[in-house]
Coordinates of C-alpha atoms in Angstrom, one line a residue:
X1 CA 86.4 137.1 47.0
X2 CA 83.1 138.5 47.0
X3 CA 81.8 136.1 49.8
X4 CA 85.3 136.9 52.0
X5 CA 84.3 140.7 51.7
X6 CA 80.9 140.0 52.7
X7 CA 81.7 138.1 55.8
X8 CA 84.0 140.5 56.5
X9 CA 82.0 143.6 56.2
X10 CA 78.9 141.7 58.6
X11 CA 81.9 141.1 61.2
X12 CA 82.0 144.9 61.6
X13 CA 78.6 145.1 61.5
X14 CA 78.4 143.0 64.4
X15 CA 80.7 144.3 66.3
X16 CA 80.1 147.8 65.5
X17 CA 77.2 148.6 67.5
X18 CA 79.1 145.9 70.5
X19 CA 82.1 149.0 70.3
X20 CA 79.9 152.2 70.6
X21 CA 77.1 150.7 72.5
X22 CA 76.4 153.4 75.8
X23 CA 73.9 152.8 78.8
X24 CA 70.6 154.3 78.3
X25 CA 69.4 157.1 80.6
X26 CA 68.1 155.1 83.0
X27 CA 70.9 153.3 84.2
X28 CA 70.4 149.8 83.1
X29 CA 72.6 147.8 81.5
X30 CA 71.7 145.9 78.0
X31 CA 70.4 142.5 78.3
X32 CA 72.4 140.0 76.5
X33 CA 71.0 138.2 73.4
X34 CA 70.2 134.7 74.3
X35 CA 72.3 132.4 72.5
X36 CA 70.8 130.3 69.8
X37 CA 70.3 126.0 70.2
X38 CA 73.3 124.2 69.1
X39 CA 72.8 122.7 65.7
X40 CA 72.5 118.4 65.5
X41 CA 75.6 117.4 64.5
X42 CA 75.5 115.9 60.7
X43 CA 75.0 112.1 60.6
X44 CA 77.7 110.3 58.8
X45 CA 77.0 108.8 55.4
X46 CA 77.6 105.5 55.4
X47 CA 77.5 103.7 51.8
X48 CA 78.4 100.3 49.8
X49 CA 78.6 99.0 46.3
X50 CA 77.7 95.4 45.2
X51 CA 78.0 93.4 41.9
X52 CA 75.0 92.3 40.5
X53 CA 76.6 90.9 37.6
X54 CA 78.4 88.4 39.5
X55 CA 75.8 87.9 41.8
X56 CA 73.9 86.0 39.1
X57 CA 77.3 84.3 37.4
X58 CA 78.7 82.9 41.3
X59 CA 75.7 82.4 43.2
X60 CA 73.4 78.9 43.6
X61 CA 70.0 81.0 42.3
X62 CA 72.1 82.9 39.8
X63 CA 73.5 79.2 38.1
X64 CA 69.8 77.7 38.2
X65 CA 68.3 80.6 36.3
X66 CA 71.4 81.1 34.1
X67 CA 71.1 76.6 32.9
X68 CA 67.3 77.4 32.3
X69 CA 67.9 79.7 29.7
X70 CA 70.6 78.0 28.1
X71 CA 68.4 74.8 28.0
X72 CA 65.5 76.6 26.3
X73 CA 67.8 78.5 23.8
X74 CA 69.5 75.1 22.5
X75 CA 66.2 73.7 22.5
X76 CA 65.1 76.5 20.2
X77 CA 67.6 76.4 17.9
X78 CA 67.3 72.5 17.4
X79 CA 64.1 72.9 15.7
X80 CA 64.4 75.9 14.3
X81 CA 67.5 74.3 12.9
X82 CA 65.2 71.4 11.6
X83 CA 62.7 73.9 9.7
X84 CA 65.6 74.8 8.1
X85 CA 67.1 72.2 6.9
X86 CA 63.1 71.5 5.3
X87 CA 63.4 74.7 3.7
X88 CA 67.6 74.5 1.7
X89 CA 66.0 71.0 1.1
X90 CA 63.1 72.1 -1.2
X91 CA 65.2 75.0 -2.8
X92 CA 67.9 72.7 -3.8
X93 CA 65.1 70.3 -5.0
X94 CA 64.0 73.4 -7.1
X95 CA 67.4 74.3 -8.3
X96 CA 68.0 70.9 -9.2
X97 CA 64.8 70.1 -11.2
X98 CA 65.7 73.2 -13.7
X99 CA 63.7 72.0 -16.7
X100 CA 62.7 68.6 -15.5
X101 CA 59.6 69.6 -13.5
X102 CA 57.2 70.6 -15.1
X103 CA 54.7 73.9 -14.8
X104 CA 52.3 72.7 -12.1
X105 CA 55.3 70.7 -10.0
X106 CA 57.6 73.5 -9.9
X107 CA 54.8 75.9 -9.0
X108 CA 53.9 73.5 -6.4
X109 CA 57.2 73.3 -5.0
X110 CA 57.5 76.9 -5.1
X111 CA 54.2 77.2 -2.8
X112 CA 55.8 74.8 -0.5
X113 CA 59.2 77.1 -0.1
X114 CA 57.1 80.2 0.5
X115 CA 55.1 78.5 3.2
X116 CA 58.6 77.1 4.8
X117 CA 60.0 80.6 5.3
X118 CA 56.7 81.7 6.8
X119 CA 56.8 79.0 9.2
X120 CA 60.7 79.7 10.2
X121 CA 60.2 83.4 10.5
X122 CA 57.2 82.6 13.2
X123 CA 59.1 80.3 14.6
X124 CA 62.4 82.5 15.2
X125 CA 59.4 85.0 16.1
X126 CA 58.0 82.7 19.0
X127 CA 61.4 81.6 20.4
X128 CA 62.2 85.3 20.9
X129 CA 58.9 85.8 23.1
X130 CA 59.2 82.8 24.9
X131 CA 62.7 83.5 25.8
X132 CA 62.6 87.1 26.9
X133 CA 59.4 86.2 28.9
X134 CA 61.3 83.6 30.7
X135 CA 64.5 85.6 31.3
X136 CA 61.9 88.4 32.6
X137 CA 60.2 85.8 35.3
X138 CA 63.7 84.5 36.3
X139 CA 65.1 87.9 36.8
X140 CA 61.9 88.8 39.2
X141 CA 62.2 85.6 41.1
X142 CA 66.0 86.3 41.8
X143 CA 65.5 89.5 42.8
X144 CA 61.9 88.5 44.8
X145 CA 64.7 86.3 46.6
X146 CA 67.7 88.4 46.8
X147 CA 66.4 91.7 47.9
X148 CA 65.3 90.8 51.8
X149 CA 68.8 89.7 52.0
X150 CA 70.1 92.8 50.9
X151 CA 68.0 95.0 53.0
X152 CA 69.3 93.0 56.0
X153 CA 72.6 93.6 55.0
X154 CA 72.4 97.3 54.7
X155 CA 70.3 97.4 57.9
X156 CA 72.8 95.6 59.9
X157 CA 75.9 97.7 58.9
X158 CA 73.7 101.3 59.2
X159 CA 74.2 101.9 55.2
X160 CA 72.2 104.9 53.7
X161 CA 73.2 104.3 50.1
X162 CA 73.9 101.2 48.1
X163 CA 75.3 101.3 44.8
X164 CA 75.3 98.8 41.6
X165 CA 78.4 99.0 40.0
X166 CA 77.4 98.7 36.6
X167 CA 74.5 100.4 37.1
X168 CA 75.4 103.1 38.6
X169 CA 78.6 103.9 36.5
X170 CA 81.1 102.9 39.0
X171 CA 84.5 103.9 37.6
X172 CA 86.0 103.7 41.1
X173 CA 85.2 102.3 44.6
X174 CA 86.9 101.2 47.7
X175 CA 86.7 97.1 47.8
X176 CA 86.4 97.7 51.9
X177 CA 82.9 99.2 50.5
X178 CA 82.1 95.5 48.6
X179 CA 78.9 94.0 49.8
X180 CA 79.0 91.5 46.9
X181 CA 80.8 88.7 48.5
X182 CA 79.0 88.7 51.5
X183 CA 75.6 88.9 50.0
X184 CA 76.1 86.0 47.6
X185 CA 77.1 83.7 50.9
X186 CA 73.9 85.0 52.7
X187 CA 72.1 84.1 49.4
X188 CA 73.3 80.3 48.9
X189 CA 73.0 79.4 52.4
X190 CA 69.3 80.7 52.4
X191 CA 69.0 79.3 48.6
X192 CA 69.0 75.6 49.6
X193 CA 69.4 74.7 45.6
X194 CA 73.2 73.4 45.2
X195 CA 75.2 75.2 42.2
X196 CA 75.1 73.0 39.1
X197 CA 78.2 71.9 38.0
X198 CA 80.5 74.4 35.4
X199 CA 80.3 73.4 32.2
X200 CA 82.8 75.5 30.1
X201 CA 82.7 79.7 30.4
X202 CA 80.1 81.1 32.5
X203 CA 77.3 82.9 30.7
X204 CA 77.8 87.0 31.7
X205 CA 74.3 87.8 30.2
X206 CA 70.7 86.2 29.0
X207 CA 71.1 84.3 26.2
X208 CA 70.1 85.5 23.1
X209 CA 67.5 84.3 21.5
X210 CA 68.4 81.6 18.5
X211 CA 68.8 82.8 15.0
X212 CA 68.5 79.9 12.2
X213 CA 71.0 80.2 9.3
X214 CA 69.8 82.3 6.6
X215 CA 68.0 81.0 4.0
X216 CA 68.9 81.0 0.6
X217 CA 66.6 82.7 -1.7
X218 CA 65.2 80.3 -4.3
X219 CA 66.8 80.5 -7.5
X220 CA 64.5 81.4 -10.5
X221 CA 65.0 77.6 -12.6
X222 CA 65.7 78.5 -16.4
X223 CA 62.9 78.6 -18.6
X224 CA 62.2 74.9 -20.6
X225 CA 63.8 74.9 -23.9
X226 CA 61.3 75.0 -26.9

């Protein structure tokens, strides 16, 4: 309401001195205000939206990247599976010897558990780092490749704004707006690696780093009868 008034009130303003305007003494007639430059008009925003997520699930690069990580996480958990096994297999030995080892076997044995979980915790420890730095190197060699193509893309169709959908909170967006199709096309045929083949359900993030089972604590043997 406010702003209406104001507008409003500078109208008459304007036109007020335009209404009661005379000549001056001398004769002359007011000059008229040059008129200002016409504004640019406003450029039209042009944006798209594309889907990273199945960018790396559909395309050639994406499948590569996605096999290498699987490869090293069953890898992992293989011999991490194998530690173990060592370690259930010396507590069950411990549980089983109750009072038939001795002092010096069972403390021995004990020594030998201890060192066992050590080993699988720095184990589990070093399959973590090894993993996450190689999902880390993959993801900046797929984006080292996929990025040129998408600034060709947007260059070519004039876009000023490109969105990730997941990224960028997407709840909503036109599918005439998709880039993601056409980007993962562009990205095979510059890829020159062929798609492995499917192999069951199509991994939708990094694999997680393998976790052995837990251990079972080593139950305390009951003291030798006297």
């Amino acid at each position: 309401m406010r702003k209406h008034i104001a507008v409003f009130l500078g109208s008459i303003c304007l036109a007020a001195p335009a209404a009661g305007a005379q000549a001056p003494a001398g004769g002359n007639a007011p000059q008229a205000p040059t008129a200002a430059p016409a504004a640019a008009p406003a450029r039209a925003l042009s944006i798209g939206w594309v889907d990273l997520e199945r960018i790396v699930q559909t395309s050639a690069e994406g499948k590569v990247a996605s096999a290498r990580v699987q490869a090293l996480t069953q890898k992992k958990s293989g011999e991490l599976g194998e530690k173990n096994k060592q370690l259930q297999g010396a507590q069950q030995k411990l549980q089983a010897g109750g009072t038939v080892l001795n002092d010096s076997a069972r403390a021995q044995l004990e020594r030998e558990i201890d060192r066992l979980n050590v080993d699988l915790q720095r184990m589990q420890q070093d399959a973590q780092q090894e993993l996450q730095e190689l999902q880390q190197e993959l993801q900046a060699e797929f984006m080292k490749k996929l990025s040129p193509i998408i600034e060709r893309v947007v260059k070519e169709r004039n876009i000023n704004m490109l969105f990730s959908r997941v990224e960028a909170g997407i709840v909503f967006a036109d599918p005439g707006l998709d880039l993601t199709d056409e980007l993962i096309k562009r990205f095979d045929a510059t890829a020159g690696t062929p798609a492995p083949a499917a192999t069951g359900a199509k991994p939708t993030a990094p694999a997680p780093a393998p976790k052995p089972p837990a251990a079972t604590p080593p139950a305390t043997p009951p003291p030798p009868g006297r």
